[in-house]
Amino acid sequence: MKKLFKLVLNTIPRPLLIRLSYVARPIIAFSLKGNKYTDPIDGKSFKSMLPYGYETQRNNVLSPSTLSLERHRLLWLYLNKETDFFSSKEKKKVLHFAPEQAFYKLFRKQKNLDYTTTDLFSPLADVKADICDLPFKDNQYDVILCNHVLEHIPDDTKAMQELFRVLKPGGMAVLQIPQDLSRATTFADDSITDQKERAKIFGQYDHVRIYGRDYFDKLRSIGFKVIEEDYTNKISPELVEKYCLAKGEIIPVCFK
């Protein structure tokens, strides 16, 4: 199964993959029903999760029901337990980049959210837009979700500046990225253009850098106030295992 999933991820374009997943998901979820692991987003339990990864496959990480990964489940727990994202009585204007299937329908149904999705290619995007040149007014959004996007963007400085520009003063942006915390500094090499080489070096064929610990300081240099939220340390080890979370993953929670 690992080889099959790797082949699918690396050969089928992401927009088509999103459409196909709607057909395959119910069948796979039914076949893996059990009680060992639970997806906290929908509360469904399974005997195992699915493998995932473009280059190096991670076992037991992809939820058969919501298609959430470790980072999605961690973010959902954080938003649900530590913020008023789901409970605010005042309507929040939310801008969601490259909307994940795990969240899309859930957030769309929330009556307290004025919810807009954006991306250049995703079929789930309301607004087709370049993150480096956003068609939105200054200080427009209360919440911005931009997760595992910046590692795809050659000019991530410009993208961060645009995110800061459209966020309201006092607003919150969650800007998750794949991060190697053993690295002090981010590694990038624009001369690497071959997709197979990018996959070997950056972990995915369409990534252009590997972020290190300096990512948080770069966000601060743009103007964000950054909380490096190590949220798995606030969850019991038993739940970290049951929810299939990545122990030690940091959520970059940013404020303007």
Short mmCIF file of N, CA and C in Angstrom, two decimals, residues 65-191:
data_model
loop_
_atom_site.label_atom_id
_atom_site.label_comp_id
_atom_site.label_asym_id
_atom_site.label_seq_id
_atom_site.Cartn_x
_atom_site.Cartn_y
_atom_site.Cartn_z
N SER A 65 -11.09 8.98 7.08
CA SER A 65 -12.39 9.66 6.98
C SER A 65 -12.29 11.12 6.55
N THR A 66 -11.44 11.90 7.20
CA THR A 66 -11.33 13.33 6.86
C THR A 66 -10.15 13.62 5.94
N LEU A 67 -9.27 12.63 5.76
CA LEU A 67 -8.01 12.81 5.03
C LEU A 67 -7.09 13.80 5.74
N SER A 68 -7.26 13.95 7.04
CA SER A 68 -6.38 14.81 7.82
C SER A 68 -5.05 14.13 8.06
N LEU A 69 -4.00 14.96 8.17
CA LEU A 69 -2.68 14.51 8.58
C LEU A 69 -2.43 14.98 10.01
N GLU A 70 -1.25 14.69 10.53
CA GLU A 70 -0.91 15.05 11.90
C GLU A 70 -1.14 16.54 12.16
N ARG A 71 -0.67 17.37 11.23
CA ARG A 71 -0.74 18.82 11.42
C ARG A 71 -2.19 19.31 11.45
N HIS A 72 -3.06 18.69 10.66
CA HIS A 72 -4.46 19.11 10.63
C HIS A 72 -5.15 18.78 11.94
N ARG A 73 -4.91 17.58 12.45
CA ARG A 73 -5.54 17.19 13.72
C ARG A 73 -5.02 18.03 14.87
N LEU A 74 -3.73 18.34 14.84
CA LEU A 74 -3.16 19.19 15.89
C LEU A 74 -3.76 20.59 15.83
N LEU A 75 -3.88 21.15 14.63
CA LEU A 75 -4.44 22.48 14.49
C LEU A 75 -5.90 22.50 14.92
N TRP A 76 -6.67 21.47 14.55
CA TRP A 76 -8.07 21.42 14.95
C TRP A 76 -8.20 21.41 16.47
N LEU A 77 -7.38 20.62 17.14
CA LEU A 77 -7.41 20.58 18.60
C LEU A 77 -7.07 21.95 19.19
N TYR A 78 -6.06 22.61 18.62
CA TYR A 78 -5.66 23.93 19.12
C TYR A 78 -6.77 24.95 18.93
N LEU A 79 -7.34 25.01 17.73
CA LEU A 79 -8.40 25.98 17.47
C LEU A 79 -9.62 25.72 18.35
N ASN A 80 -9.92 24.45 18.57
CA ASN A 80 -11.10 24.07 19.33
C ASN A 80 -10.93 24.33 20.83
N LYS A 81 -9.74 24.04 21.34
CA LYS A 81 -9.52 24.09 22.79
C LYS A 81 -8.93 25.42 23.27
N GLU A 82 -8.18 26.12 22.42
CA GLU A 82 -7.41 27.27 22.89
C GLU A 82 -7.85 28.61 22.30
N THR A 83 -8.80 28.60 21.37
CA THR A 83 -9.24 29.85 20.74
C THR A 83 -10.77 29.89 20.68
N ASP A 84 -11.29 31.04 20.25
CA ASP A 84 -12.75 31.17 20.07
C ASP A 84 -13.13 31.03 18.61
N PHE A 85 -12.30 30.33 17.84
CA PHE A 85 -12.54 30.17 16.42
C PHE A 85 -13.91 29.58 16.14
N PHE A 86 -14.31 28.58 16.92
CA PHE A 86 -15.60 27.91 16.72
C PHE A 86 -16.71 28.50 17.57
N SER A 87 -16.36 29.28 18.59
CA SER A 87 -17.36 29.71 19.57
C SER A 87 -17.61 31.21 19.61
N SER A 88 -16.86 31.98 18.85
CA SER A 88 -17.02 33.43 18.90
C SER A 88 -18.44 33.86 18.55
N LYS A 89 -18.99 34.76 19.36
CA LYS A 89 -20.34 35.28 19.09
C LYS A 89 -20.31 36.34 18.00
N GLU A 90 -19.16 36.97 17.82
CA GLU A 90 -18.99 37.93 16.73
C GLU A 90 -18.44 37.20 15.50
N LYS A 91 -18.98 37.52 14.35
CA LYS A 91 -18.57 36.84 13.13
C LYS A 91 -17.13 37.18 12.78
N LYS A 92 -16.35 36.16 12.47
CA LYS A 92 -14.95 36.36 12.10
C LYS A 92 -14.78 36.23 10.59
N LYS A 93 -14.03 37.16 10.02
CA LYS A 93 -13.67 37.05 8.61
C LYS A 93 -12.41 36.18 8.51
N VAL A 94 -12.56 35.06 7.82
CA VAL A 94 -11.48 34.07 7.75
C VAL A 94 -11.03 33.92 6.30
N LEU A 95 -9.72 33.95 6.09
CA LEU A 95 -9.13 33.70 4.79
C LEU A 95 -8.30 32.42 4.89
N HIS A 96 -8.63 31.44 4.07
CA HIS A 96 -8.01 30.12 4.15
C HIS A 96 -7.32 29.82 2.83
N PHE A 97 -5.99 29.71 2.87
CA PHE A 97 -5.21 29.40 1.68
C PHE A 97 -5.13 27.89 1.46
N ALA A 98 -5.21 27.48 0.19
CA ALA A 98 -5.11 26.06 -0.17
C ALA A 98 -5.92 25.21 0.78
N PRO A 99 -7.23 25.42 0.82
CA PRO A 99 -8.08 24.79 1.85
C PRO A 99 -7.98 23.27 1.85
N GLU A 100 -7.73 22.73 3.02
CA GLU A 100 -7.63 21.29 3.19
C GLU A 100 -9.02 20.66 3.25
N GLN A 101 -9.16 19.49 2.66
CA GLN A 101 -10.44 18.79 2.69
C GLN A 101 -10.90 18.49 4.11
N ALA A 102 -9.94 18.27 4.99
CA ALA A 102 -10.28 17.97 6.39
C ALA A 102 -11.07 19.09 7.04
N PHE A 103 -10.85 20.33 6.56
CA PHE A 103 -11.46 21.50 7.18
C PHE A 103 -12.55 22.16 6.34
N TYR A 104 -12.49 21.99 5.04
CA TYR A 104 -13.29 22.81 4.13
C TYR A 104 -14.78 22.83 4.46
N LYS A 105 -15.42 21.67 4.51
CA LYS A 105 -16.86 21.61 4.78
C LYS A 105 -17.18 22.03 6.21
N LEU A 106 -16.30 21.64 7.13
CA LEU A 106 -16.49 21.97 8.53
C LEU A 106 -16.50 23.48 8.74
N PHE A 107 -15.53 24.16 8.17
CA PHE A 107 -15.45 25.62 8.34
C PHE A 107 -16.56 26.33 7.57
N ARG A 108 -16.91 25.79 6.42
CA ARG A 108 -17.96 26.41 5.60
C ARG A 108 -19.31 26.41 6.34
N LYS A 109 -19.53 25.40 7.16
CA LYS A 109 -20.80 25.28 7.89
C LYS A 109 -20.86 26.17 9.13
N GLN A 110 -19.72 26.68 9.59
CA GLN A 110 -19.70 27.47 10.81
C GLN A 110 -20.40 28.83 10.60
N LYS A 111 -21.48 29.05 11.32
CA LYS A 111 -22.25 30.28 11.15
C LYS A 111 -21.52 31.51 11.66
N ASN A 112 -20.53 31.30 12.54
CA ASN A 112 -19.79 32.44 13.09
C ASN A 112 -18.59 32.83 12.22
N LEU A 113 -18.44 32.17 11.07
CA LEU A 113 -17.31 32.46 10.19
C LEU A 113 -17.79 33.02 8.85
N ASP A 114 -17.20 34.14 8.45
CA ASP A 114 -17.34 34.66 7.09
C ASP A 114 -16.12 34.11 6.35
N TYR A 115 -16.32 32.99 5.68
CA TYR A 115 -15.22 32.12 5.27
C TYR A 115 -14.93 32.24 3.78
N THR A 116 -13.67 32.60 3.45
CA THR A 116 -13.23 32.72 2.06
C THR A 116 -12.00 31.84 1.84
N THR A 117 -12.02 31.06 0.76
CA THR A 117 -10.87 30.23 0.43
C THR A 117 -10.17 30.80 -0.81
N THR A 118 -8.86 30.59 -0.87
CA THR A 118 -8.10 31.11 -2.00
C THR A 118 -6.92 30.20 -2.33
N ASP A 119 -6.59 30.15 -3.61
CA ASP A 119 -5.48 29.34 -4.10
C ASP A 119 -5.38 29.59 -5.61
N LEU A 120 -4.25 29.30 -6.19
CA LEU A 120 -4.11 29.45 -7.64
C LEU A 120 -4.78 28.31 -8.39
N PHE A 121 -4.77 27.09 -7.83
CA PHE A 121 -5.18 25.93 -8.59
C PHE A 121 -6.28 25.09 -7.94
N SER A 122 -6.47 25.18 -6.64
CA SER A 122 -7.38 24.26 -5.96
C SER A 122 -8.82 24.42 -6.44
N PRO A 123 -9.52 23.30 -6.68
CA PRO A 123 -10.94 23.38 -7.03
C PRO A 123 -11.81 23.83 -5.86
N LEU A 124 -11.22 23.90 -4.66
CA LEU A 124 -11.97 24.34 -3.48
C LEU A 124 -11.81 25.84 -3.22
N ALA A 125 -11.09 26.54 -4.07
CA ALA A 125 -10.82 27.96 -3.86
C ALA A 125 -11.96 28.84 -4.37
N ASP A 126 -12.44 29.74 -3.52
CA ASP A 126 -13.43 30.74 -3.95
C ASP A 126 -12.78 31.79 -4.84
N VAL A 127 -11.55 32.17 -4.49
CA VAL A 127 -10.83 33.21 -5.21
C VAL A 127 -9.51 32.65 -5.69
N LYS A 128 -9.31 32.65 -7.01
CA LYS A 128 -8.02 32.23 -7.56
C LYS A 128 -7.06 33.41 -7.45
N ALA A 129 -6.00 33.24 -6.68
CA ALA A 129 -5.12 34.38 -6.41
C ALA A 129 -3.70 33.92 -6.14
N ASP A 130 -2.75 34.81 -6.46
CA ASP A 130 -1.33 34.62 -6.17
C ASP A 130 -1.06 35.15 -4.76
N ILE A 131 -0.50 34.33 -3.90
CA ILE A 131 -0.25 34.74 -2.52
C ILE A 131 0.71 35.92 -2.43
N CYS A 132 1.50 36.14 -3.48
CA CYS A 132 2.44 37.27 -3.49
C CYS A 132 1.80 38.55 -4.03
N ASP A 133 0.55 38.48 -4.47
CA ASP A 133 -0.14 39.64 -5.02
C ASP A 133 -1.64 39.46 -4.79
N LEU A 134 -2.05 39.58 -3.55
CA LEU A 134 -3.42 39.25 -3.16
C LEU A 134 -4.41 40.35 -3.54
N PRO A 135 -5.59 39.99 -4.03
CA PRO A 135 -6.60 40.97 -4.44
C PRO A 135 -7.51 41.39 -3.29
N PHE A 136 -6.95 41.52 -2.10
CA PHE A 136 -7.74 41.86 -0.92
C PHE A 136 -7.25 43.17 -0.31
N LYS A 137 -8.14 43.85 0.39
CA LYS A 137 -7.81 45.13 1.00
C LYS A 137 -6.90 44.94 2.22
N ASP A 138 -6.24 46.01 2.62
CA ASP A 138 -5.44 45.99 3.83
C ASP A 138 -6.34 45.73 5.04
N ASN A 139 -5.80 45.05 6.04
CA ASN A 139 -6.47 44.90 7.34
C ASN A 139 -7.89 44.34 7.20
N GLN A 140 -8.05 43.29 6.41
CA GLN A 140 -9.39 42.80 6.07
C GLN A 140 -9.83 41.58 6.88
N TYR A 141 -8.90 40.73 7.33
CA TYR A 141 -9.27 39.43 7.89
C TYR A 141 -8.90 39.30 9.37
N ASP A 142 -9.82 38.69 10.13
CA ASP A 142 -9.58 38.41 11.55
C ASP A 142 -8.67 37.20 11.73
N VAL A 143 -8.82 36.22 10.84
CA VAL A 143 -8.05 34.98 10.93
C VAL A 143 -7.56 34.60 9.54
N ILE A 144 -6.29 34.24 9.45
CA ILE A 144 -5.73 33.70 8.22
C ILE A 144 -5.15 32.32 8.52
N LEU A 145 -5.52 31.34 7.70
CA LEU A 145 -4.95 30.00 7.78
C LEU A 145 -4.17 29.75 6.50
N CYS A 146 -2.89 29.54 6.64
CA CYS A 146 -2.03 29.34 5.48
C CYS A 146 -1.02 28.25 5.85
N ASN A 147 -1.41 27.02 5.62
CA ASN A 147 -0.66 25.89 6.14
C ASN A 147 -0.04 25.05 5.04
N HIS A 148 1.29 24.87 5.15
CA HIS A 148 2.07 24.11 4.18
C HIS A 148 1.88 24.69 2.78
N VAL A 149 2.03 26.00 2.71
CA VAL A 149 1.98 26.75 1.46
C VAL A 149 3.31 27.44 1.18
N LEU A 150 3.88 28.09 2.18
CA LEU A 150 5.04 28.95 1.97
C LEU A 150 6.27 28.20 1.45
N GLU A 151 6.37 26.90 1.75
CA GLU A 151 7.51 26.12 1.26
C GLU A 151 7.45 25.92 -0.25
N HIS A 152 6.30 26.25 -0.87
CA HIS A 152 6.13 26.14 -2.32
C HIS A 152 6.46 27.46 -3.03
N ILE A 153 6.60 28.54 -2.29
CA ILE A 153 6.65 29.89 -2.86
C ILE A 153 8.09 30.39 -2.97
N PRO A 154 8.60 30.65 -4.18
CA PRO A 154 9.98 31.14 -4.31
C PRO A 154 10.25 32.40 -3.50
N ASP A 155 9.36 33.38 -3.58
CA ASP A 155 9.53 34.63 -2.83
C ASP A 155 8.65 34.58 -1.58
N ASP A 156 9.09 33.83 -0.58
CA ASP A 156 8.26 33.69 0.61
C ASP A 156 8.21 34.98 1.43
N THR A 157 9.22 35.84 1.27
CA THR A 157 9.20 37.14 1.96
C THR A 157 8.01 37.97 1.49
N LYS A 158 7.83 38.05 0.18
CA LYS A 158 6.71 38.80 -0.37
C LYS A 158 5.38 38.19 0.07
N ALA A 159 5.31 36.87 0.09
CA ALA A 159 4.08 36.21 0.53
C ALA A 159 3.77 36.54 1.98
N MET A 160 4.77 36.51 2.84
CA MET A 160 4.57 36.86 4.25
C MET A 160 4.12 38.31 4.40
N GLN A 161 4.68 39.19 3.60
CA GLN A 161 4.29 40.60 3.65
C GLN A 161 2.83 40.78 3.25
N GLU A 162 2.39 40.03 2.26
CA GLU A 162 1.00 40.10 1.84
C GLU A 162 0.06 39.55 2.92
N LEU A 163 0.46 38.47 3.56
CA LEU A 163 -0.33 37.92 4.65
C LEU A 163 -0.46 38.94 5.79
N PHE A 164 0.63 39.59 6.11
CA PHE A 164 0.62 40.60 7.17
C PHE A 164 -0.27 41.78 6.76
N ARG A 165 -0.20 42.16 5.50
CA ARG A 165 -0.97 43.32 5.02
C ARG A 165 -2.47 43.12 5.15
N VAL A 166 -2.97 41.93 4.80
CA VAL A 166 -4.42 41.72 4.77
C VAL A 166 -4.98 41.29 6.13
N LEU A 167 -4.11 40.98 7.08
CA LEU A 167 -4.56 40.62 8.42
C LEU A 167 -4.92 41.88 9.21
N LYS A 168 -6.03 41.82 9.92
CA LYS A 168 -6.44 42.95 10.75
C LYS A 168 -5.49 43.13 11.93
N PRO A 169 -5.31 44.36 12.41
CA PRO A 169 -4.59 44.55 13.68
C PRO A 169 -5.28 43.75 14.78
N GLY A 170 -4.51 42.98 15.52
CA GLY A 170 -5.08 42.10 16.53
C GLY A 170 -5.51 40.75 15.99
N GLY A 171 -5.46 40.59 14.66
CA GLY A 171 -5.86 39.33 14.05
C GLY A 171 -4.83 38.23 14.23
N MET A 172 -5.27 37.00 13.97
CA MET A 172 -4.41 35.82 14.16
C MET A 172 -4.18 35.12 12.83
N ALA A 173 -2.94 34.75 12.57
CA ALA A 173 -2.60 33.95 11.39
C ALA A 173 -1.88 32.69 11.85
N VAL A 174 -2.33 31.54 11.37
CA VAL A 174 -1.63 30.28 11.63
C VAL A 174 -0.91 29.91 10.35
N LEU A 175 0.43 29.86 10.42
CA LEU A 175 1.25 29.72 9.22
C LEU A 175 2.15 28.49 9.36
N GLN A 176 1.54 27.31 9.36
CA GLN A 176 2.29 26.07 9.49
C GLN A 176 3.12 25.80 8.24
N ILE A 177 4.27 25.18 8.48
CA ILE A 177 5.16 24.77 7.38
C ILE A 177 5.83 23.45 7.78
N PRO A 178 6.30 22.66 6.81
CA PRO A 178 7.16 21.53 7.19
C PRO A 178 8.48 22.10 7.68
N GLN A 179 8.92 21.67 8.84
CA GLN A 179 10.07 22.31 9.48
C GLN A 179 11.01 21.26 10.05
N ASP A 180 12.30 21.47 9.83
CA ASP A 180 13.33 20.62 10.42
C ASP A 180 13.92 21.38 11.60
N LEU A 181 13.47 21.04 12.80
CA LEU A 181 13.89 21.77 13.99
C LEU A 181 15.34 21.48 14.38
N SER A 182 15.96 20.51 13.72
CA SER A 182 17.39 20.28 13.96
C SER A 182 18.25 21.27 13.20
N ARG A 183 17.65 21.98 12.24
CA ARG A 183 18.38 22.99 11.47
C ARG A 183 18.22 24.36 12.11
N ALA A 184 19.32 25.06 12.29
CA ALA A 184 19.25 26.43 12.80
C ALA A 184 18.73 27.37 11.73
N THR A 185 19.15 27.13 10.47
CA THR A 185 18.79 28.05 9.39
C THR A 185 18.08 27.30 8.25
N THR A 186 17.26 28.04 7.57
CA THR A 186 16.52 27.51 6.43
C THR A 186 17.46 27.25 5.26
N PHE A 187 17.24 26.14 4.55
CA PHE A 187 18.04 25.83 3.38
C PHE A 187 17.21 25.97 2.11
N ALA A 188 17.76 26.71 1.15
CA ALA A 188 17.13 26.85 -0.17
C ALA A 188 18.22 26.89 -1.23
N ASP A 189 17.90 26.39 -2.40
CA ASP A 189 18.83 26.42 -3.52
C ASP A 189 18.01 26.51 -4.80
N ASP A 190 17.95 27.72 -5.37
CA ASP A 190 17.12 27.94 -6.55
C ASP A 190 17.63 27.23 -7.80
N SER A 191 18.87 26.75 -7.75
CA SER A 191 19.42 26.06 -8.91
C SER A 191 18.85 24.64 -9.04
#
